[in-house]
CSV table of C-alpha atoms and ligand atoms in Angstrom, one decimal:
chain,number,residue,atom,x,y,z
A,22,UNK,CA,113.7,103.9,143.8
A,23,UNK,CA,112.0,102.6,140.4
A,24,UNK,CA,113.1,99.1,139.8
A,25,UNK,CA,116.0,99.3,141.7
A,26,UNK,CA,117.2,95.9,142.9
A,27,UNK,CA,119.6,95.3,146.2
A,28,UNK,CA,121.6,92.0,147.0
A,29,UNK,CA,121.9,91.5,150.5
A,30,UNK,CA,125.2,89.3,151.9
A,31,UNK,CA,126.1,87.1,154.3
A,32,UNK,CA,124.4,84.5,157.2
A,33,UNK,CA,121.7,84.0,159.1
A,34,UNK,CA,119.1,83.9,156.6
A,35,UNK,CA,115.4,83.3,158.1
A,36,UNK,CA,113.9,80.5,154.8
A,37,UNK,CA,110.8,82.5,153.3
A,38,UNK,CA,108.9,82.3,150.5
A,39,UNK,CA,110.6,83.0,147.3
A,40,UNK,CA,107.8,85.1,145.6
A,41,UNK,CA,107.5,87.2,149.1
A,42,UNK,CA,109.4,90.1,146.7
A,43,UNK,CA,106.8,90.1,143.5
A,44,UNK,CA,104.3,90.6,146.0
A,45,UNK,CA,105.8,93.3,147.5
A,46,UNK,CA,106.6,94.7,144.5
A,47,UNK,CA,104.7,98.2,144.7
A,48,UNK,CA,107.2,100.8,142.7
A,49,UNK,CA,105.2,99.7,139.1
A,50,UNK,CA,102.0,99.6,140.7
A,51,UNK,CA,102.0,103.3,141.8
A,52,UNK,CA,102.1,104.4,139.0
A,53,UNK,CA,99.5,102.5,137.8
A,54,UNK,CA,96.9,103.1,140.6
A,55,UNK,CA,98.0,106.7,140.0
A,56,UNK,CA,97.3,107.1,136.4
A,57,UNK,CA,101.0,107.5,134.9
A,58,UNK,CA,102.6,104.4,133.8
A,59,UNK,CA,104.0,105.2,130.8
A,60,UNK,CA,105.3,101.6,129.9
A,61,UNK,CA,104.3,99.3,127.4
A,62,UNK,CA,101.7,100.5,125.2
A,63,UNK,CA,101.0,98.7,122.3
A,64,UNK,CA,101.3,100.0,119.0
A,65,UNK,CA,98.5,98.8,117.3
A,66,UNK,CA,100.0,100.1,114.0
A,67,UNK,CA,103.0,102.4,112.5
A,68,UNK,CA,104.5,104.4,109.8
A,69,UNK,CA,107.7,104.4,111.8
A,70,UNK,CA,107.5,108.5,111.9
A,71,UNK,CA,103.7,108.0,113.3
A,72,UNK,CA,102.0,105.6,115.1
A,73,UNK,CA,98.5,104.3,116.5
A,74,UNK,CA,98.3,103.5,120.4
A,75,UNK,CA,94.9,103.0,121.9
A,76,UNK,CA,93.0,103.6,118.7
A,77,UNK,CA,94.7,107.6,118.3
A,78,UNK,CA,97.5,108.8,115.9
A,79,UNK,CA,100.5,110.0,117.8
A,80,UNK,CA,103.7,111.2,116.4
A,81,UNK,CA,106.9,109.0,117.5
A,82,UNK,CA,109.8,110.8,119.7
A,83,UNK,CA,110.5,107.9,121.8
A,84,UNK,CA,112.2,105.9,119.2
A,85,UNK,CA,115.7,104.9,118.1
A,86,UNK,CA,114.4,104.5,114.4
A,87,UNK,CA,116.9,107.0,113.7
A,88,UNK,CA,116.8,106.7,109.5
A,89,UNK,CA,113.6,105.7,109.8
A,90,UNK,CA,114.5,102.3,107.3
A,91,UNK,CA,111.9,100.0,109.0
A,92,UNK,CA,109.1,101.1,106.4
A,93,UNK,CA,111.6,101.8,103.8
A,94,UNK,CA,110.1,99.7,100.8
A,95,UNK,CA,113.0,98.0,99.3
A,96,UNK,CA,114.6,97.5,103.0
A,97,UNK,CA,110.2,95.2,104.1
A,98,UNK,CA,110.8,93.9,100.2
A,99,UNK,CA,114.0,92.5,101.6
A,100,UNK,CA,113.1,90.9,104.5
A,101,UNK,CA,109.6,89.3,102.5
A,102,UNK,CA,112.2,87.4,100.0
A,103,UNK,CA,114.4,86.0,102.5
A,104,UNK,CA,111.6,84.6,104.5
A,105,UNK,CA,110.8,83.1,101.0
A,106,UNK,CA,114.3,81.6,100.3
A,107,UNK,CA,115.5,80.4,104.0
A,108,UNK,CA,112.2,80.0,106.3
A,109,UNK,CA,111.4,82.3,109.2
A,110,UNK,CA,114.0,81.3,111.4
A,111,UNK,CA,117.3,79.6,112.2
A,112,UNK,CA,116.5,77.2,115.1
A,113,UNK,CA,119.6,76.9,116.7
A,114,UNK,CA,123.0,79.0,117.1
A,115,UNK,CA,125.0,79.6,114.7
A,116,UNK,CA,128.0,77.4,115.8
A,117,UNK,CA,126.2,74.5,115.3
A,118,UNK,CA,122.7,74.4,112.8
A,119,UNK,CA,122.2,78.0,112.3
A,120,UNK,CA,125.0,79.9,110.0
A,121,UNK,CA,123.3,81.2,107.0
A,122,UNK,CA,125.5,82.7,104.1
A,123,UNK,CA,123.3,85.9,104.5
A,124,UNK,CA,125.2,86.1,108.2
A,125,UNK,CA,128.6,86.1,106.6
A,126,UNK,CA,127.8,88.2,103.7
A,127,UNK,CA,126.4,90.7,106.5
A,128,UNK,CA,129.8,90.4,108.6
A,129,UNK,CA,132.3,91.1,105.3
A,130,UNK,CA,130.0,93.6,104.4
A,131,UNK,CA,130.1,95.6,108.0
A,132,UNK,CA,134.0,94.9,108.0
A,133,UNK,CA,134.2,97.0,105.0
A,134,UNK,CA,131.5,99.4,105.8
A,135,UNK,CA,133.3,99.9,109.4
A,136,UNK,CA,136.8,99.7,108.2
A,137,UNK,CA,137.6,96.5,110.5
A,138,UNK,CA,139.5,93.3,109.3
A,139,UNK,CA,136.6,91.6,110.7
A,140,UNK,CA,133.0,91.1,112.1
A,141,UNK,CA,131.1,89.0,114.3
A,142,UNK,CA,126.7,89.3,114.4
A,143,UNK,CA,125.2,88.3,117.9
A,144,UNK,CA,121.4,87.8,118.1
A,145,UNK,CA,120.9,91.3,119.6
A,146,UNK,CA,123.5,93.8,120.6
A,147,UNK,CA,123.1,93.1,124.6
A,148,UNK,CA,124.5,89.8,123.6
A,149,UNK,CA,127.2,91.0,122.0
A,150,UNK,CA,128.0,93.2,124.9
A,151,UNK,CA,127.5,90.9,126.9
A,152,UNK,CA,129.5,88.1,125.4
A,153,UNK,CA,132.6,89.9,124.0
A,154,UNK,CA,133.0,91.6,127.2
A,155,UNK,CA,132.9,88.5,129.8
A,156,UNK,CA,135.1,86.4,127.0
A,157,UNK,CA,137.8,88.7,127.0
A,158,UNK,CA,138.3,90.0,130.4
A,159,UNK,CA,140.1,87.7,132.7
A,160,UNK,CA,140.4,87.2,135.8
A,161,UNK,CA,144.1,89.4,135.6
A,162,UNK,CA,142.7,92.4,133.7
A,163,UNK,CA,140.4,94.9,134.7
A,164,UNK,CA,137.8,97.2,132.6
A,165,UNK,CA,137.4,100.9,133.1
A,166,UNK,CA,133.9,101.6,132.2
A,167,UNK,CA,132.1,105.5,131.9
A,168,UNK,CA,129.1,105.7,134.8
A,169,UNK,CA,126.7,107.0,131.8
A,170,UNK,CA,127.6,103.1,129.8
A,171,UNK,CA,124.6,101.2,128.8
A,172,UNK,CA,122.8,98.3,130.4
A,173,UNK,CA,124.3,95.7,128.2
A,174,UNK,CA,128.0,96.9,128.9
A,175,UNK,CA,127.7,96.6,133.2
A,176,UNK,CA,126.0,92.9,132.3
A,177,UNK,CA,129.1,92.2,130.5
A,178,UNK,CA,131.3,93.9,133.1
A,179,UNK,CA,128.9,91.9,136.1
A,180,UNK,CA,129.5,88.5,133.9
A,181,UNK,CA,133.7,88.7,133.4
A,182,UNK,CA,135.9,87.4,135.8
A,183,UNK,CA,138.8,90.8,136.1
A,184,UNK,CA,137.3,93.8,138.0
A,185,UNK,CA,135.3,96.7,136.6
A,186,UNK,CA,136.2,100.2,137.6
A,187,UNK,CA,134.0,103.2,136.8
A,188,UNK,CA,135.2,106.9,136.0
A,189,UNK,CA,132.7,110.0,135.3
A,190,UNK,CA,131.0,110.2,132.7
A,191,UNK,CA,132.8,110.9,129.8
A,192,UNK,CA,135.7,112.9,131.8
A,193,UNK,CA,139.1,112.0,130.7
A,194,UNK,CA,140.6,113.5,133.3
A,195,UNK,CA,138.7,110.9,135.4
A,196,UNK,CA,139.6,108.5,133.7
A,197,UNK,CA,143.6,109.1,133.7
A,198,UNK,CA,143.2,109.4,137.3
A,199,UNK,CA,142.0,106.0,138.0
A,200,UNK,CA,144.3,104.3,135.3
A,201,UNK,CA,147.0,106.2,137.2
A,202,UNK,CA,146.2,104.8,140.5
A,203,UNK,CA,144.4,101.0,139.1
A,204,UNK,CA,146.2,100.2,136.1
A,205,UNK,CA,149.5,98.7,137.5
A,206,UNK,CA,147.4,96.1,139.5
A,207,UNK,CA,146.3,93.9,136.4
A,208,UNK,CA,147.8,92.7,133.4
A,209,UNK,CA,145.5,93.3,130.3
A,210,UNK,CA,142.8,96.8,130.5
A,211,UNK,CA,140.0,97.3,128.4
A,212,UNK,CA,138.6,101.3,128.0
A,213,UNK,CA,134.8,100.9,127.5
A,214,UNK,CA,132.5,103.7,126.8
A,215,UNK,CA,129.2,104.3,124.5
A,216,UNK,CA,130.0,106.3,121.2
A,217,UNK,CA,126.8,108.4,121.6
A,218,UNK,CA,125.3,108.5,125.2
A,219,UNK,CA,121.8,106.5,124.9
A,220,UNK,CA,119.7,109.0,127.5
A,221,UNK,CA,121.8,112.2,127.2
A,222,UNK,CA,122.6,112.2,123.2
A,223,UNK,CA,126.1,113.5,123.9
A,224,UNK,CA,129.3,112.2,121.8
A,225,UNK,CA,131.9,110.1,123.7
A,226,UNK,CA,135.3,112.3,123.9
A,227,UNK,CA,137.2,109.3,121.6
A,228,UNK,CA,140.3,111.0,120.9
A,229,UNK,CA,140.7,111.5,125.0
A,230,UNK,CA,139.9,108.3,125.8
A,231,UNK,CA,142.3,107.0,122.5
A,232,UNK,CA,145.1,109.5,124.5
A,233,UNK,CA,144.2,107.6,127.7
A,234,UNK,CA,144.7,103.7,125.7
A,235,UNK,CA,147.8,104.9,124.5
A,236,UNK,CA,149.5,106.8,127.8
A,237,UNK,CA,148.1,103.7,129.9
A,238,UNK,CA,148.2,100.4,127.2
A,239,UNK,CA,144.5,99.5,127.6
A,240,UNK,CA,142.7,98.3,124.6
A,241,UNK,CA,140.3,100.6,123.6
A,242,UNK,CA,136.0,99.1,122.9
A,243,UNK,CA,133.2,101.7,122.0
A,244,UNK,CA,129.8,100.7,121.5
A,245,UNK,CA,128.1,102.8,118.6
A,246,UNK,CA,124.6,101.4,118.9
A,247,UNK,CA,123.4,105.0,118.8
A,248,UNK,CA,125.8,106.0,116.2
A,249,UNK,CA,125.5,103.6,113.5
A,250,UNK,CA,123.2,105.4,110.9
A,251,UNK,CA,124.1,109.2,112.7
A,252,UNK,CA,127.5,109.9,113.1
A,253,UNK,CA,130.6,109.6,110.5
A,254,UNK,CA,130.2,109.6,106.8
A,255,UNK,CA,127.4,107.6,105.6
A,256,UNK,CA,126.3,107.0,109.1
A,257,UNK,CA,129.4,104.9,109.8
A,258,UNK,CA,130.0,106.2,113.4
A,259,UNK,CA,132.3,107.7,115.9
A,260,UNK,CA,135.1,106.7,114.6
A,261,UNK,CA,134.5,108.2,111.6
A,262,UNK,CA,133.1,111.3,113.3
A,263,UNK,CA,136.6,111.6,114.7
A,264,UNK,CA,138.9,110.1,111.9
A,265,UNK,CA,140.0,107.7,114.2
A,266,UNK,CA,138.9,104.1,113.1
A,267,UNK,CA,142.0,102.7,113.6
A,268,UNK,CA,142.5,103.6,117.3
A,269,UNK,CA,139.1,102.2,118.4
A,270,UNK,CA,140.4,98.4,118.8
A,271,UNK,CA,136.8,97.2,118.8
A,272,UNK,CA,133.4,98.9,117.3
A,273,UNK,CA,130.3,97.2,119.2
A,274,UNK,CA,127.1,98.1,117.4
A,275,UNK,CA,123.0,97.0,117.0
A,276,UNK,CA,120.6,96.6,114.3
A,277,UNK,CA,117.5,97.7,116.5
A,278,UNK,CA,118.1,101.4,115.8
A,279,UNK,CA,119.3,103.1,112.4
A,280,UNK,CA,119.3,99.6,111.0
A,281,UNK,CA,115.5,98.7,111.7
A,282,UNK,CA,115.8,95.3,112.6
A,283,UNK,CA,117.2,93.2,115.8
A,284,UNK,CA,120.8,91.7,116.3
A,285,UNK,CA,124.5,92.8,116.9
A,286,UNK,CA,128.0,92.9,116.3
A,287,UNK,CA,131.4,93.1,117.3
A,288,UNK,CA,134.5,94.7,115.1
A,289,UNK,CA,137.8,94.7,114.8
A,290,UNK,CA,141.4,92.6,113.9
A,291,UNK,CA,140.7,89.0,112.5
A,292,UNK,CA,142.2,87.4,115.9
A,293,UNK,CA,140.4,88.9,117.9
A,294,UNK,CA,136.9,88.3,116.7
A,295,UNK,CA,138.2,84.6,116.0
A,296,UNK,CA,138.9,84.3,119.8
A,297,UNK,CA,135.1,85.9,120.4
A,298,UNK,CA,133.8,83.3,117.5
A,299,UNK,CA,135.1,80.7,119.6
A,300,UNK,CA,135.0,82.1,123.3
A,301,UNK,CA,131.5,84.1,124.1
A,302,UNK,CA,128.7,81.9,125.6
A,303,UNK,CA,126.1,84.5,124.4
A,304,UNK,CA,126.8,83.9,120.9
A,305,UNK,CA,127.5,79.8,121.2
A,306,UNK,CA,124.4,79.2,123.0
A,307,UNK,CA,121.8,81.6,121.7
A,308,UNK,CA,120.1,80.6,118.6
A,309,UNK,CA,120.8,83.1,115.5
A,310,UNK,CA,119.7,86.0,114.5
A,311,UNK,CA,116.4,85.4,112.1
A,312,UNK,CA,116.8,85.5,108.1
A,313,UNK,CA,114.2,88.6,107.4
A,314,UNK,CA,116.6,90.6,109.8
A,315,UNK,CA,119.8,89.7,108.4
A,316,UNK,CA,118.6,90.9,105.1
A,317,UNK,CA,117.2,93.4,106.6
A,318,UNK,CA,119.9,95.4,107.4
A,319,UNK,CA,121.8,94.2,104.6
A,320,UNK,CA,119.2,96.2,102.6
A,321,UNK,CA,119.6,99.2,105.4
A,322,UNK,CA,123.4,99.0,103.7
A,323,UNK,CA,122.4,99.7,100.5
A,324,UNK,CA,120.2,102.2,101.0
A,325,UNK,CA,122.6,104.4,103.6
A,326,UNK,CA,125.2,103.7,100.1
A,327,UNK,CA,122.3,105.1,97.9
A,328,UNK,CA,120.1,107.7,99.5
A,329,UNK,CA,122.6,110.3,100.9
A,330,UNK,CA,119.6,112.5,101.4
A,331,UNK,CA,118.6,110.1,104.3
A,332,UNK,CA,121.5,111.3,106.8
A,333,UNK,CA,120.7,115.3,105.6
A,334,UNK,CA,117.3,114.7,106.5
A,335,UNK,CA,118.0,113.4,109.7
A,336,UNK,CA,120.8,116.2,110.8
A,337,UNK,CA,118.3,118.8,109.7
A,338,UNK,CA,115.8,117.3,111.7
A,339,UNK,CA,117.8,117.3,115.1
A,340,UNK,CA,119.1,120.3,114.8
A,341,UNK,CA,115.3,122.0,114.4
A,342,UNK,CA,114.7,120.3,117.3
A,343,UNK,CA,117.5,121.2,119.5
A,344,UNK,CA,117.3,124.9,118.7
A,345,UNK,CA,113.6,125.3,118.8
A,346,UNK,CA,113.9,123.7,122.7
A,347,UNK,CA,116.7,125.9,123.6
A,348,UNK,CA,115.0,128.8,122.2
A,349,UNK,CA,111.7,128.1,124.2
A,350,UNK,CA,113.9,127.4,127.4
A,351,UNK,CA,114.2,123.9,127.6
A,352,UNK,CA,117.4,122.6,129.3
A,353,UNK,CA,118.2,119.7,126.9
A,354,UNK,CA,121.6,119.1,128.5
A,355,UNK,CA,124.3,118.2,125.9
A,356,UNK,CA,122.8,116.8,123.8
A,357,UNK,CA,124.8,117.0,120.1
A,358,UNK,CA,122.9,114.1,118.2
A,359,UNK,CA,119.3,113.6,117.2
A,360,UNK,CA,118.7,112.2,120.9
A,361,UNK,CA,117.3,115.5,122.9
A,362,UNK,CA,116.7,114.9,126.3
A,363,UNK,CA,114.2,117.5,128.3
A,364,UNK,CA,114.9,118.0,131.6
A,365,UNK,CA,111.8,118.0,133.8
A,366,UNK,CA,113.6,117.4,137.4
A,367,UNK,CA,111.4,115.9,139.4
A,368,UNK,CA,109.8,112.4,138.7
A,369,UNK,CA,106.2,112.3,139.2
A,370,UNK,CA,106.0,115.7,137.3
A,371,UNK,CA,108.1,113.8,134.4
A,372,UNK,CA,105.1,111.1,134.5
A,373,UNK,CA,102.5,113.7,134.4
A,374,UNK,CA,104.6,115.4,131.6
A,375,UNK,CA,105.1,112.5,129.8
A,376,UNK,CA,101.4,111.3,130.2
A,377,UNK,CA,100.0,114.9,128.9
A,378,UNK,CA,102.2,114.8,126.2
A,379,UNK,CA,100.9,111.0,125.1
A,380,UNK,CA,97.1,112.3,125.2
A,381,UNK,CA,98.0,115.7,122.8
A,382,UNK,CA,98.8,113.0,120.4
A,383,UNK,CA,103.4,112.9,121.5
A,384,UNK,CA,104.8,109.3,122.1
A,385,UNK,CA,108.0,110.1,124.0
A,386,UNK,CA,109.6,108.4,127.1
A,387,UNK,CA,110.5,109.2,130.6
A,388,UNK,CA,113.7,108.6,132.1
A,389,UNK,CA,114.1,108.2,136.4
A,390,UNK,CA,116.4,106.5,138.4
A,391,UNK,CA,118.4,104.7,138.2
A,392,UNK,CA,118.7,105.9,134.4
A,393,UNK,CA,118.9,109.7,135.4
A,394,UNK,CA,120.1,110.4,138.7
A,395,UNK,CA,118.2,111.9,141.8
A,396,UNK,CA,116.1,114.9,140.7
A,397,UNK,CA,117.4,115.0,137.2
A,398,UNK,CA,114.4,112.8,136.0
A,399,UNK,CA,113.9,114.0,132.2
A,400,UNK,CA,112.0,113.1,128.9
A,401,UNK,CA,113.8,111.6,126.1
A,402,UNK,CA,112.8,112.6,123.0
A,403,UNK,CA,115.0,111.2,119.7
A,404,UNK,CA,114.3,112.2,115.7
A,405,UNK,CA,114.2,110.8,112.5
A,406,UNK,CA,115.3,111.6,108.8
A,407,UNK,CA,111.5,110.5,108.2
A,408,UNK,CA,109.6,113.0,110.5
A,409,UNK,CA,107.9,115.3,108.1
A,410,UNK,CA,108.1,119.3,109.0
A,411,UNK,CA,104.4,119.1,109.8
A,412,UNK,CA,105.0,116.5,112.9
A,413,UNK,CA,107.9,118.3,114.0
A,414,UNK,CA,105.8,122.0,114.8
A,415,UNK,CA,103.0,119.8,115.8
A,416,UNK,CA,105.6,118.6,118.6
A,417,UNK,CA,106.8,121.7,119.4
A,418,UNK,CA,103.4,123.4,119.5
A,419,UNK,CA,102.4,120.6,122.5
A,420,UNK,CA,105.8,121.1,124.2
A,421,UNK,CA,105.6,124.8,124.1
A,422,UNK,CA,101.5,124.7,125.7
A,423,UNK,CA,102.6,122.0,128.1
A,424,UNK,CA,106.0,123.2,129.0
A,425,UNK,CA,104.1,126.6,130.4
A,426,UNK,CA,101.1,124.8,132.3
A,427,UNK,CA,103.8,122.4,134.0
A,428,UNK,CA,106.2,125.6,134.6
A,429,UNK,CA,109.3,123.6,133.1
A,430,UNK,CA,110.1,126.5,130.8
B,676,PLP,C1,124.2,101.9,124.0
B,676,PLP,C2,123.5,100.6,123.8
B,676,PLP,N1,124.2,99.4,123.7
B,676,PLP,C3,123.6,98.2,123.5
B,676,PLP,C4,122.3,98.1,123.4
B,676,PLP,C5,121.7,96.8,123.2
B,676,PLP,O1,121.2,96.6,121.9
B,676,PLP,P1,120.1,95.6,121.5
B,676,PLP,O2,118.8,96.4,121.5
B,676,PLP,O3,120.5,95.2,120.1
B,676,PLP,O4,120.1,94.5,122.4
B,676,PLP,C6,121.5,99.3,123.4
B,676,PLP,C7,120.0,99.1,123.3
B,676,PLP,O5,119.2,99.8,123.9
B,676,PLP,C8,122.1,100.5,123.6
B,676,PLP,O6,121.3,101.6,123.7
């Protein structure tokens, strides 16, 4: 299993060299020796939509650069002035040395823009998931957390003190079956689930799970790092897809997707984000997030409040793609956002895929275990409101001549 890490328990232990693991370590290294590793290759330069990786142009599918704002020229002009005015960094967290004004202009201003009393910007968005989550759950309450949730949410779920119980992935009727059987046993509950699925691209069922927060009193917390910028009016996310705002009790998003920069945030009721102000370790002790990406997205802000055309762009995009896979034969699962996964099945073939795909001139990104279960390994592929129609066919064109000599469609 790729990267998969297991925790043994319990006496005797033999004493042994500490390092014995990393040099045992072979799972990264067989795909190296056999020609597929498909991580970490530098981008020499970019355009955002394009970019150029060992010296050849390659259109970009394995991004989250959803609006495609990190080359937008009023959203670099931004980030160039407040390097000018504050200095290139903040050298120390925000609780003590590091507030800038731009940080609290940028929370009232994603209040508004999210319809929240109030907001709260982490360094980066696993921070904030991290940090809100452990503050809040004590050792009395429990979380119930989808299977599909990202990274950053089990982190927070591993770091809190109350216990974590998982349903299936975005089943409702899952979920009311644990609460029915768990719920009783703690005090406060916490539903957690991602507002757009990061691998699969499908929408969280939010006014099931709100159902679910009402029937069983849990508090209700969806992260919308992959909605910010797609979903909802103006890109302002699921629960504006839904109308329902007011029943998520806190919005969790990132700036390094639609808003082309790094750092987080937490949203909802003045108390609330007080207590995580005052409560999460990740945000006291982790030095804040740097001027040129506060304004950054500040500038995102006023552009996604200016340049409507931005989120047509995008939707047109994705739905191209979605329809031209289906109508070659691709399974792309259900996907309903501009993230299309393409199911390849097996895992060495989704290497080989992935690696044919990177020399016709494709950046896109392979997803195994344990991000894609057993067998179900698959090729993410995400668009942008930037990708021209002439990199889109080009894209198809490759996926259609490769999809044939790898008999996936
Ligand atoms: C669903 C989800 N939540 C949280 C994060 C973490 O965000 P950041 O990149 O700001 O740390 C990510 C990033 O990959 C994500 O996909």
């Amino acid at each position: 299993m790729l990267f998969h890490v297991t925790h043994r328990k319990g006496p005797p232990f033999m004493s042994m060299d500490l390092f014995e693991k990393c040099r045992t370590f072979e799972d990264a290294k067989f795909l190296l020796n056999a020609g597929v590793y498909p991580f970490f290759r530098p981008i020499e330069s970019s355009t955002g939509a394009t970019v150029i990786t060992h010296g050849a142009r390659r259109v970009m599918i394995g991004s989250n650069n959803y609006l495609g704002l990190t080359h937008h020229p009023r959203v670099k002009e931004a980030a160039k002035k407040a390097i000018d005015h504050y200095g290139t960094g903040c050298t120390g967290s925000r609780f003590l040395n590091g507030n800038l004004s731009s940080h609290e202009e940028l929370e009232e201003r994603l209040a508004k823009f999210l319809g929240k009393e109030a907001c709260l910007v982490f360094s980066t968005g696993f921070l904030a998931n991290q940090g809100a989550l452990s503050c809040l759950i004590g050792r009395n309450d429990a979380i119930f957390s989808d299977r599909e949730n990202h990274a950053s949410i089990i982190e927070g779920t591993r770091l809190a003190l109350g216990d974590t119980i998982r349903y299936a992935h975005n089943d409702v009727d899952s979920l009311d079956r644990v609460l029915d059987e768990k719920r009783s046993q703690y005090e406060g509950a916490l539903i957690v689930a991602d507002g757009v699925f990061s691998m699969s691209g499908d929408i969280v069922d939010l006014p099931g799970l709100v159902r679910m927060a009402s029937k069983h009193n849990c508090k209700l917390y969806i992260d919308d790092a992959h909605s910010l910028g797609v979903l909802g009016e103006r890109g302002r996310g699921t629960g504006a897809h839904f109308k329902l705002t007011d029943e998520i009790d806190l919005i969790m998003g990132t700036f390094s997707k639609s808003f082309a920069s790094i750092g987080g945030f937490i949203a909802g009721d003045t108390d609330t984000i007080h207590y995580i102000k005052h409560k999460a370790r990740t945000f006291m002790f982790s030095a804040a997030m740097p001027p040129a990406a506060v304004a950054t997205v500040l500038e995102c802000l006023n552009v996604a409040q200016d340049e409507p055309e931005i989120f047509v762009n995008l939707w047109k995009n994705a739905r191209k793609m979605k329809r031209e896979f289906t109508a070659m034969g691709y399974n792309t699962m259900n996907s309903q956002t501009p993230i299309i996964p393409v199911m390849i099945g097996d895992e060495m073939k989704t290497f080989a895929f992935t690696k044919a795909l990177y020399e016709s001139g494709v950046f896109a990104t392979p997803v195994v275990k344990p991000a894609a279960p057993e067998g179900q390994a698959l090729i993410r592929t995400s668009y942008m409101a930037t990708h021209t129609d002439q990199d889109l066919d080009y894209v198809l064109e490759v996926f259609r001549k490769l999809g044939k000599a790898f008999e996936v469609i």
